[in-house]
Amino acid sequence: MGKRSYNKTPMREQDPAVRQHNFKEVALGYDLKEGRLEANRCLQCKDAPCVLHCPVMIDIPGFIKQIKEDDMEGARKILDRYTNLPAICGRVCPQEKQCEMVCRLGQSKKFEPVAIGKLERLVADWALEQPNEVTNITQDKGKVAIVGSGPSGLTVAGDLAKLGYQVVIFEALQLPGGVLTYGIPEFRLPKQIVQKEIDQIIAQGVKIETDVVVGKTITMDEIRQEFDACYVGVGAGTPHFMEIPGTDLNGVYASSEYLTRINLMHGYEFPDYDTPIQPAKNVVVIGGGNVAMDSARSAKRLGAESVTVIYRRSQAELPARVEEYHHSVEENIEYSWLTSPVEYIAGDQGQLVGVKCIKMKLGEPDTSGRRRPLPISGSEFVIPADTAIEAIGQGANRILLDTFPELVTNQRGYVKAHERTCATSVPGIFAGGDIVTGAATVILAMGAGKIAAKEIDEYVQFEKASTTV
Ligand code: FAD
Ligand code: SF4
């Protein structure tokens, strides 16, 4: 083996000057040669800390070793044992806060960690190009309903189908995938990739019924009568609002609506699709997480001349992935740190013409441990804007919960479920993902799904005889 390079093998990307005008994927992936080069940097640690920091405990040195040995089929088989959605996770997982954060190579000052996520993506993309293996597992162990087709529900479904269950997913929207489909934009996660990984789950025998809102189209009682167990993975997509004057003006959006119009309803292809997104010249995005980055970068691609993200803390506290922040800066997104909106200003037609803001300073830490932002009186100023997008967080999706009060929730409105079993207050009903944790990550939602699949299997095989679902 040649000398180990200090830095990760760079991944080719679309030129920022070009990509800020299109919705095509930014990161272009490794080819096999680049993948082998990166795989060669792995130390193959016996007590691999990277594995312990992966919520689904992928055998990371194992699949990297197969890439090194040019055995892509072997690498794919290893990934298949742990995850149903590797091409998605390889793209959107916050590896820098999980496996890569503890990578032994990266602990030495000279070296960057192994690019584990990029290698996962390489194997997964390679696998998607291979002929789809049709599995013929007899599905006679029982019937399980899943509510919600986000990463959590899809993971439970895939794992239970492999165990021999008949699985039906009920999804409220017209397409499956949850946030993967309606939230995360095409330039970070192509919808074709999401669909291909979902197709592989369908190929295992899982049925997905879209346009079914559980709690309206069908009830939980009907589900309980027909199925042996049910998994609730309905996510946390209800937007929070700043609730400042002018929120009802034309041009003020919640990020979830803005991104759904673009991603799910093809807003960026207006007039070919009839979902309008108002053309904007000056856009203000409020928030500092991934959702804010996605909204800002989407607005730029829709043709905005200026896009300013306003965040009430400083850059050091920005919760978004560092990679997404850097990409946004390359795409000419501007930032106004320590700034909070106080009012949306109306023009004479009732449309937004500006966002009145106030400067903030950081005080003592609050309950989250982060320093509390405090307004500086007299520091108000106006940013001219015809569109404002609020990306300040989301809460529980309530439709199912409101019609099924037996399911106990916590003070924040999320379903109470056991951390190690995903069991809820109702026997036979399990829950996980964002509807339990609050808005979190794809891999944590998948981790809960893996736990739930095992527990549902145990429940149906051993406990159900003494309990009624
Ligand atoms: P969801 O993905 O929210 O799926 C829930 C599904 O349930 C939805 O499809 C919904 O329509 C359906 N549903 C709700 N109610 C009902 C009902 N009554 N009947 C039937 N169906 C119902 N995480 C990362 O790890 N990396 C990222 O880069 C990242 N970027 C993000 C960007 C955006 C814009 C957003 C919004 C989130 C992002 N996240 C990211 C967070 C991540 O996507 C979520 O944590 C994850 O999708 C949660 O998965 P879930 O399966 O619990 O729920
Ligand atoms: Fe390889 Fe890093 Fe994991 Fe060690 S910790 S096995 S170097 S990826």
Coordinates of N, CA, C and O in Angstrom, one line a residue, residues 168-310:
V168 N -47.8 -3.4 5.1 CA -48.5 -2.4 4.3 C -48.1 -1.0 4.9 O -48.3 -0.8 6.1
I169 N -47.6 -0.1 4.1 CA -47.3 1.3 4.6 C -48.4 2.2 4.1 O -48.8 2.2 2.9
F170 N -49.0 2.9 5.0 CA -50.0 4.0 4.7 C -49.3 5.3 4.7 O -48.7 5.7 5.7
E171 N -49.4 6.1 3.6 CA -48.7 7.4 3.5 C -49.8 8.4 3.1 O -50.5 8.2 2.1
A172 N -49.7 9.5 3.8 CA -50.7 10.6 3.6 C -50.5 11.3 2.2 O -51.4 11.7 1.6
L173 N -49.2 11.5 1.9 CA -48.9 12.2 0.6 C -49.0 11.4 -0.6 O -49.2 10.1 -0.5
Q174 N -48.8 12.0 -1.8 CA -49.0 11.3 -3.0 C -47.8 10.4 -3.4 O -47.8 9.6 -4.3
L175 N -46.6 10.7 -2.7 CA -45.4 9.9 -3.0 C -44.8 9.5 -1.7 O -44.9 10.2 -0.7
P176 N -44.2 8.3 -1.6 CA -43.5 7.9 -0.4 C -42.2 8.5 -0.2 O -41.6 9.1 -1.1
G177 N -41.7 8.4 1.1 CA -40.3 8.9 1.3 C -40.3 9.9 2.5 O -39.2 10.2 3.0
G178 N -41.4 10.5 2.8 CA -41.4 11.5 3.9 C -40.5 12.7 3.6 O -40.5 13.1 2.4
V179 N -39.7 13.2 4.5 CA -38.9 14.3 4.3 C -37.9 14.1 3.1 O -37.5 15.0 2.4
L180 N -37.5 12.8 2.9 CA -36.5 12.5 1.9 C -37.1 12.9 0.5 O -36.4 13.3 -0.4
T181 N -38.4 12.9 0.4 CA -39.1 13.3 -0.9 C -39.6 14.7 -0.9 O -39.3 15.4 -1.8
Y182 N -40.2 15.1 0.2 CA -40.8 16.5 0.1 C -40.0 17.6 0.7 O -40.2 18.8 0.5
G183 N -38.9 17.2 1.5 CA -38.2 18.2 2.2 C -36.8 18.5 1.7 O -36.5 19.6 1.3
I184 N -36.0 17.4 1.6 CA -34.6 17.6 1.2 C -34.5 17.8 -0.3 O -35.0 17.0 -1.0
P185 N -33.9 18.9 -0.7 CA -34.0 19.2 -2.2 C -33.2 18.3 -3.1 O -32.2 17.7 -2.6
E186 N -33.6 18.3 -4.3 CA -33.0 17.5 -5.4 C -31.5 17.7 -5.4 O -30.7 16.7 -5.7
F187 N -31.0 18.9 -5.2 CA -29.5 19.1 -5.4 C -28.7 18.5 -4.3 O -27.5 18.4 -4.4
R188 N -29.3 18.0 -3.2 CA -28.6 17.3 -2.2 C -29.0 15.8 -2.2 O -28.2 14.9 -1.9
L189 N -30.2 15.5 -2.6 CA -30.7 14.1 -2.6 C -31.6 13.9 -3.8 O -32.8 14.2 -3.7
P190 N -31.1 13.4 -4.9 CA -32.0 13.3 -6.1 C -33.1 12.4 -5.8 O -33.0 11.3 -5.2
K191 N -34.3 12.8 -6.3 CA -35.5 12.0 -6.0 C -35.5 10.6 -6.6 O -36.1 9.6 -6.2
Q192 N -34.7 10.5 -7.7 CA -34.6 9.2 -8.4 C -33.8 8.2 -7.5 O -34.2 7.0 -7.5
I193 N -32.9 8.7 -6.7 CA -32.2 7.8 -5.8 C -33.1 7.4 -4.7 O -33.1 6.2 -4.3
V194 N -33.9 8.3 -4.2 CA -34.9 7.9 -3.1 C -35.8 6.9 -3.7 O -36.1 5.8 -3.1
Q195 N -36.4 7.1 -4.9 CA -37.3 6.2 -5.5 C -36.7 4.8 -5.7 O -37.3 3.8 -5.4
K196 N -35.4 4.8 -6.1 CA -34.8 3.5 -6.4 C -34.6 2.7 -5.1 O -34.8 1.5 -5.1
E197 N -34.3 3.4 -4.0 CA -34.1 2.6 -2.8 C -35.5 2.2 -2.3 O -35.6 1.1 -1.7
I198 N -36.5 3.0 -2.5 CA -37.9 2.6 -2.1 C -38.3 1.4 -2.9 O -38.9 0.4 -2.5
D199 N -38.0 1.4 -4.2 CA -38.3 0.3 -5.1 C -37.7 -1.0 -4.6 O -38.3 -2.1 -4.8
Q200 N -36.5 -0.9 -4.1 CA -35.9 -2.2 -3.6 C -36.7 -2.7 -2.4 O -36.8 -3.9 -2.2
I201 N -37.2 -1.8 -1.6 CA -38.0 -2.3 -0.4 C -39.3 -2.9 -0.9 O -39.8 -3.9 -0.5
I202 N -39.9 -2.2 -2.0 CA -41.1 -2.8 -2.6 C -40.9 -4.2 -3.2 O -41.7 -5.1 -3.0
A203 N -39.7 -4.3 -3.8 CA -39.3 -5.6 -4.4 C -39.2 -6.7 -3.3 O -39.4 -7.9 -3.7
Q204 N -39.1 -6.3 -2.1 CA -39.1 -7.3 -1.0 C -40.5 -7.7 -0.6 O -40.7 -8.5 0.3
G205 N -41.5 -7.1 -1.2 CA -42.9 -7.5 -0.9 C -43.7 -6.5 -0.2 O -44.9 -6.7 0.1
V206 N -43.1 -5.3 0.2 CA -43.8 -4.3 1.0 C -44.8 -3.6 0.0 O -44.4 -3.2 -1.1
K207 N -46.0 -3.4 0.6 CA -47.0 -2.6 -0.2 C -47.0 -1.2 0.3 O -47.0 -1.0 1.6
I208 N -47.1 -0.2 -0.6 CA -47.2 1.2 -0.1 C -48.5 1.8 -0.6 O -48.7 1.8 -1.8
E209 N -49.4 2.2 0.3 CA -50.7 2.8 -0.2 C -50.5 4.3 0.1 O -50.5 4.8 1.3
T210 N -50.4 5.1 -1.0 CA -50.3 6.6 -0.8 C -51.7 7.2 -0.8 O -52.7 6.6 -1.0
D211 N -51.7 8.5 -0.5 CA -52.9 9.3 -0.4 C -53.9 8.7 0.7 O -55.1 8.8 0.5
V212 N -53.3 8.1 1.7 CA -54.1 7.5 2.8 C -53.7 8.2 4.1 O -52.6 8.1 4.6
V213 N -54.6 9.1 4.6 CA -54.3 9.8 5.8 C -54.9 9.0 7.0 O -56.1 8.9 7.1
V214 N -54.1 8.4 7.8 CA -54.6 7.6 8.9 C -55.1 8.6 10.0 O -54.4 9.5 10.4
G215 N -56.4 8.3 10.4 CA -57.0 9.3 11.2 C -58.2 10.0 10.5 O -59.1 10.5 11.1
K216 N -58.1 9.9 9.1 CA -59.1 10.5 8.3 C -59.6 9.5 7.3 O -60.7 9.0 7.3
T217 N -58.7 9.0 6.4 CA -59.1 8.1 5.4 C -59.5 6.7 6.0 O -60.5 6.1 5.7
I218 N -58.6 6.3 6.9 CA -58.9 5.1 7.7 C -58.5 5.4 9.2 O -57.7 6.3 9.4
T219 N -59.1 4.6 10.1 CA -58.9 4.9 11.5 C -57.9 3.9 12.1 O -57.6 2.9 11.5
M220 N -57.3 4.3 13.2 CA -56.4 3.4 13.9 C -57.2 2.1 14.3 O -56.6 1.0 14.4
D221 N -58.4 2.2 14.7 CA -59.2 1.1 15.1 C -59.3 0.1 13.9 O -59.2 -1.1 14.1
E222 N -59.6 0.6 12.7 CA -59.6 -0.3 11.6 C -58.3 -1.0 11.4 O -58.3 -2.2 11.1
I223 N -57.2 -0.2 11.5 CA -55.9 -0.9 11.4 C -55.7 -1.9 12.4 O -55.2 -3.0 12.1
R224 N -56.1 -1.7 13.7 CA -55.9 -2.6 14.7 C -56.7 -3.9 14.5 O -56.2 -5.0 14.9
Q225 N -57.8 -3.8 13.9 CA -58.6 -5.0 13.6 C -58.0 -5.9 12.5 O -58.0 -7.1 12.6
E226 N -57.4 -5.2 11.5 CA -56.9 -6.0 10.4 C -55.4 -6.5 10.6 O -55.0 -7.5 10.0
F227 N -54.6 -5.8 11.4 CA -53.2 -6.1 11.4 C -52.8 -6.6 12.8 O -53.4 -6.3 13.8
D228 N -51.7 -7.4 12.8 CA -51.2 -7.9 14.1 C -50.4 -6.9 14.9 O -50.4 -7.0 16.2
A229 N -49.9 -5.9 14.3 CA -49.1 -4.8 15.0 C -49.1 -3.6 14.1 O -49.3 -3.7 12.9
C230 N -48.7 -2.5 14.7 CA -48.6 -1.3 13.8 C -47.5 -0.4 14.3 O -47.2 -0.4 15.5
Y231 N -46.8 0.2 13.4 CA -45.7 1.1 13.7 C -46.1 2.5 13.3 O -46.5 2.7 12.1
V232 N -46.0 3.5 14.2 CA -46.4 4.9 13.9 C -45.1 5.7 13.7 O -44.3 5.8 14.6
G233 N -44.9 6.1 12.4 CA -43.7 6.9 12.1 C -44.1 8.1 11.3 O -43.7 8.3 10.1
V234 N -44.9 8.9 11.9 CA -45.6 10.0 11.2 C -44.8 11.3 11.2 O -45.2 12.3 10.6
G235 N -43.6 11.3 11.8 CA -42.7 12.5 11.7 C -43.1 13.7 12.4 O -44.2 13.8 13.1
A236 N -42.3 14.8 12.2 CA -42.6 16.0 12.9 C -42.5 17.1 11.8 O -41.5 17.8 11.7
G237 N -43.6 17.3 11.0 CA -43.5 18.2 9.9 C -44.4 19.4 10.1 O -44.6 20.2 9.1
T238 N -45.0 19.6 11.3 CA -45.9 20.8 11.4 C -45.0 22.0 11.8 O -44.3 22.0 12.8
P239 N -45.1 23.1 10.9 CA -44.1 24.2 11.1 C -44.4 25.0 12.4 O -45.6 25.2 12.7
H240 N -43.4 25.5 13.0 CA -43.5 26.5 14.0 C -43.4 27.9 13.3 O -42.7 28.0 12.3
F241 N -44.0 28.9 13.9 CA -44.0 30.2 13.3 C -43.4 31.2 14.3 O -43.5 31.0 15.5
M242 N -42.8 32.3 13.8 CA -42.3 33.4 14.6 C -43.4 34.1 15.3 O -43.2 34.7 16.4
E243 N -44.6 34.1 14.7 CA -45.8 34.8 15.2 C -45.5 36.2 15.4 O -45.8 36.8 16.5
I244 N -44.9 36.9 14.4 CA -44.7 38.3 14.5 C -45.7 39.0 13.5 O -46.2 38.3 12.6
P245 N -45.9 40.3 13.7 CA -46.9 41.0 12.8 C -46.5 40.8 11.3 O -45.3 40.9 11.0
G246 N -47.5 40.6 10.5 CA -47.3 40.5 9.0 C -47.1 39.1 8.5 O -46.9 38.9 7.3
T247 N -47.2 38.1 9.4 CA -47.0 36.7 9.0 C -48.0 36.3 7.8 O -47.7 35.4 7.0
D248 N -49.1 36.9 7.8 CA -50.1 36.5 6.8 C -49.9 37.3 5.4 O -50.7 37.1 4.5
L249 N -48.8 38.0 5.3 CA -48.6 38.7 4.0 C -48.3 37.8 2.9 O -47.7 36.7 3.1
N250 N -48.6 38.2 1.6 CA -48.2 37.4 0.5 C -46.7 37.5 0.4 O -46.1 38.5 0.6
G251 N -46.0 36.3 0.3 CA -44.6 36.3 0.2 C -43.9 35.7 1.5 O -42.7 35.5 1.5
V252 N -44.7 35.5 2.5 CA -44.2 34.9 3.8 C -44.5 33.4 3.8 O -45.7 33.0 3.7
Y253 N -43.5 32.5 3.8 CA -43.8 31.1 3.8 C -43.2 30.4 5.0 O -42.2 30.9 5.6
A254 N -43.8 29.3 5.4 CA -43.1 28.3 6.3 C -42.2 27.5 5.4 O -42.6 27.2 4.2
S255 N -41.0 27.1 5.8 CA -40.1 26.4 5.0 C -40.7 25.1 4.5 O -40.4 24.7 3.4
S256 N -41.5 24.4 5.3 CA -42.1 23.1 4.9 C -43.0 23.3 3.7 O -42.9 22.5 2.7
E257 N -43.7 24.4 3.7 CA -44.6 24.7 2.5 C -43.7 25.0 1.3 O -43.9 24.5 0.2
Y258 N -42.8 25.9 1.5 CA -41.9 26.3 0.4 C -41.2 25.1 -0.2 O -41.2 25.0 -1.5
L259 N -40.6 24.3 0.6 CA -39.8 23.2 0.1 C -40.8 22.1 -0.5 O -40.4 21.5 -1.6
T260 N -41.9 21.9 0.1 CA -42.9 20.9 -0.5 C -43.3 21.4 -1.9 O -43.4 20.6 -2.8
R261 N -43.6 22.7 -2.0 CA -44.0 23.2 -3.3 C -43.0 22.9 -4.4 O -43.2 22.6 -5.5
I262 N -41.7 23.1 -4.0 CA -40.6 22.9 -4.9 C -40.4 21.4 -5.2 O -40.3 21.0 -6.4
N263 N -40.2 20.6 -4.1 CA -39.8 19.2 -4.3 C -40.9 18.3 -4.8 O -40.7 17.6 -5.7
L264 N -42.0 18.3 -4.0 CA -43.0 17.3 -4.3 C -43.9 17.7 -5.4 O -44.4 16.9 -6.1
M265 N -44.2 19.1 -5.4 CA -45.2 19.6 -6.4 C -44.5 20.3 -7.6 O -45.2 21.0 -8.3
H266 N -43.2 20.0 -7.8 CA -42.5 20.5 -8.9 C -42.6 22.0 -9.1 O -42.7 22.5 -10.3
G267 N -42.6 22.8 -8.0 CA -42.8 24.3 -8.1 C -41.7 24.9 -9.0 O -41.9 25.9 -9.7
Y268 N -40.5 24.2 -9.0 CA -39.4 24.8 -9.8 C -39.6 24.6 -11.3 O -38.8 25.1 -12.1
E269 N -40.6 23.8 -11.7 CA -40.8 23.6 -13.1 C -42.1 24.3 -13.6 O -42.6 24.0 -14.7
F270 N -42.6 25.3 -12.8 CA -43.7 26.2 -13.2 C -43.3 26.9 -14.5 O -42.2 27.4 -14.6
P271 N -44.0 27.0 -15.6 CA -45.4 26.6 -15.7 C -45.7 25.2 -16.2 O -46.9 24.8 -16.4
D272 N -44.6 24.4 -16.4 CA -44.9 23.0 -16.9 C -45.7 22.3 -15.8 O -46.5 21.4 -16.2
Y273 N -45.5 22.5 -14.5 CA -46.4 22.0 -13.5 C -47.1 23.2 -12.9 O -46.5 24.3 -12.9
D274 N -48.3 23.0 -12.5 CA -49.1 24.2 -12.1 C -49.1 24.6 -10.7 O -50.0 25.1 -10.1
T275 N -47.9 24.4 -10.0 CA -47.7 24.8 -8.6 C -46.9 26.0 -8.6 O -45.7 26.0 -8.7
P276 N -47.4 27.2 -8.5 CA -46.6 28.4 -8.5 C -45.8 28.6 -7.3 O -46.3 28.4 -6.2
I277 N -44.6 29.1 -7.5 CA -43.8 29.6 -6.4 C -43.5 31.1 -6.9 O -43.0 31.3 -8.0
Q278 N -44.0 32.0 -6.1 CA -43.9 33.4 -6.5 C -42.4 33.8 -6.9 O -41.5 33.6 -6.0
P279 N -42.1 34.3 -8.1 CA -40.8 34.7 -8.4 C -40.3 35.7 -7.4 O -41.0 36.6 -7.1
A280 N -39.1 35.6 -7.0 CA -38.6 36.5 -5.9 C -37.2 37.1 -6.3 O -36.4 36.5 -7.0
K281 N -37.1 38.4 -5.9 CA -35.8 39.1 -6.1 C -34.9 39.0 -4.9 O -33.8 38.7 -5.0
N282 N -35.5 39.4 -3.8 CA -34.7 39.5 -2.5 C -35.4 38.6 -1.5 O -36.6 38.8 -1.1
V283 N -34.7 37.6 -1.0 CA -35.2 36.6 -0.1 C -34.5 36.6 1.2 O -33.3 36.7 1.3
V284 N -35.3 36.6 2.3 CA -34.8 36.4 3.6 C -35.2 35.1 4.2 O -36.4 34.7 4.1
V285 N -34.2 34.3 4.7 CA -34.5 33.0 5.3 C -34.2 33.2 6.8 O -33.2 33.7 7.2
I286 N -35.2 32.7 7.6 CA -35.0 32.9 9.1 C -34.7 31.5 9.7 O -35.5 30.6 9.6
G287 N -33.6 31.3 10.3 CA -33.2 30.1 11.0 C -31.8 29.7 10.6 O -31.1 30.4 9.8
G288 N -31.2 28.6 11.2 CA -29.8 28.3 11.0 C -29.6 26.8 10.9 O -28.4 26.4 10.9
G289 N -30.6 26.0 10.7 CA -30.4 24.6 10.5 C -30.4 24.2 9.1 O -30.4 25.0 8.2
N290 N -30.4 22.8 8.9 CA -30.3 22.3 7.5 C -31.5 22.8 6.7 O -31.4 23.0 5.5
V291 N -32.7 23.0 7.3 CA -33.9 23.4 6.6 C -33.7 24.8 6.1 O -34.1 25.1 5.0
A292 N -33.1 25.6 6.9 CA -32.8 27.0 6.4 C -31.8 27.0 5.3 O -32.1 27.7 4.3
M293 N -30.8 26.2 5.3 CA -29.8 26.1 4.2 C -30.5 25.6 3.0 O -30.3 26.2 1.9
D294 N -31.4 24.6 3.1 CA -32.1 24.1 1.9 C -33.0 25.1 1.3 O -33.1 25.2 0.1
S295 N -33.7 25.9 2.2 CA -34.6 26.9 1.7 C -33.8 28.0 0.9 O -34.2 28.4 -0.2
A296 N -32.7 28.4 1.5 CA -31.9 29.5 1.0 C -31.4 29.1 -0.4 O -31.4 29.8 -1.4
R297 N -30.8 27.9 -0.4 CA -30.1 27.5 -1.7 C -31.2 27.2 -2.8 O -30.9 27.4 -3.9
S298 N -32.4 26.8 -2.3 CA -33.5 26.6 -3.3 C -33.9 27.9 -3.9 O -34.1 28.0 -5.1
A299 N -34.0 28.9 -3.0 CA -34.5 30.3 -3.5 C -33.5 30.8 -4.5 O -33.9 31.4 -5.5
K300 N -32.2 30.6 -4.2 CA -31.2 31.1 -5.2 C -31.3 30.4 -6.5 O -31.3 31.0 -7.6
R301 N -31.6 29.1 -6.5 CA -31.8 28.3 -7.7 C -33.0 28.8 -8.5 O -33.1 28.6 -9.7
L302 N -34.0 29.3 -7.8 CA -35.2 29.8 -8.4 C -35.0 31.2 -9.0 O -36.0 31.7 -9.5
G303 N -33.8 31.7 -8.9 CA -33.5 33.0 -9.5 C -33.5 34.2 -8.7 O -33.3 35.3 -9.2
A304 N -33.5 34.1 -7.3 CA -33.4 35.3 -6.5 C -32.0 36.0 -6.7 O -31.0 35.3 -6.8
E305 N -32.1 37.3 -6.7 CA -30.8 38.0 -6.8 C -30.0 38.0 -5.5 O -28.8 37.9 -5.5
S306 N -30.7 38.2 -4.4 CA -30.1 38.1 -3.1 C -30.8 37.2 -2.2 O -32.1 37.2 -2.1
V307 N -30.1 36.4 -1.4 CA -30.7 35.6 -0.4 C -29.9 35.8 0.9 O -28.7 35.6 0.9
T308 N -30.6 36.2 1.9 CA -29.9 36.5 3.2 C -30.5 35.6 4.3 O -31.7 35.6 4.5
V309 N -29.6 34.8 5.0 CA -30.1 34.0 6.1 C -29.9 34.8 7.3 O -28.8 35.3 7.6
I310 N -30.9 35.0 8.1 CA -30.7 35.7 9.4 C -30.9 34.7 10.5 O -31.8 33.8 10.6

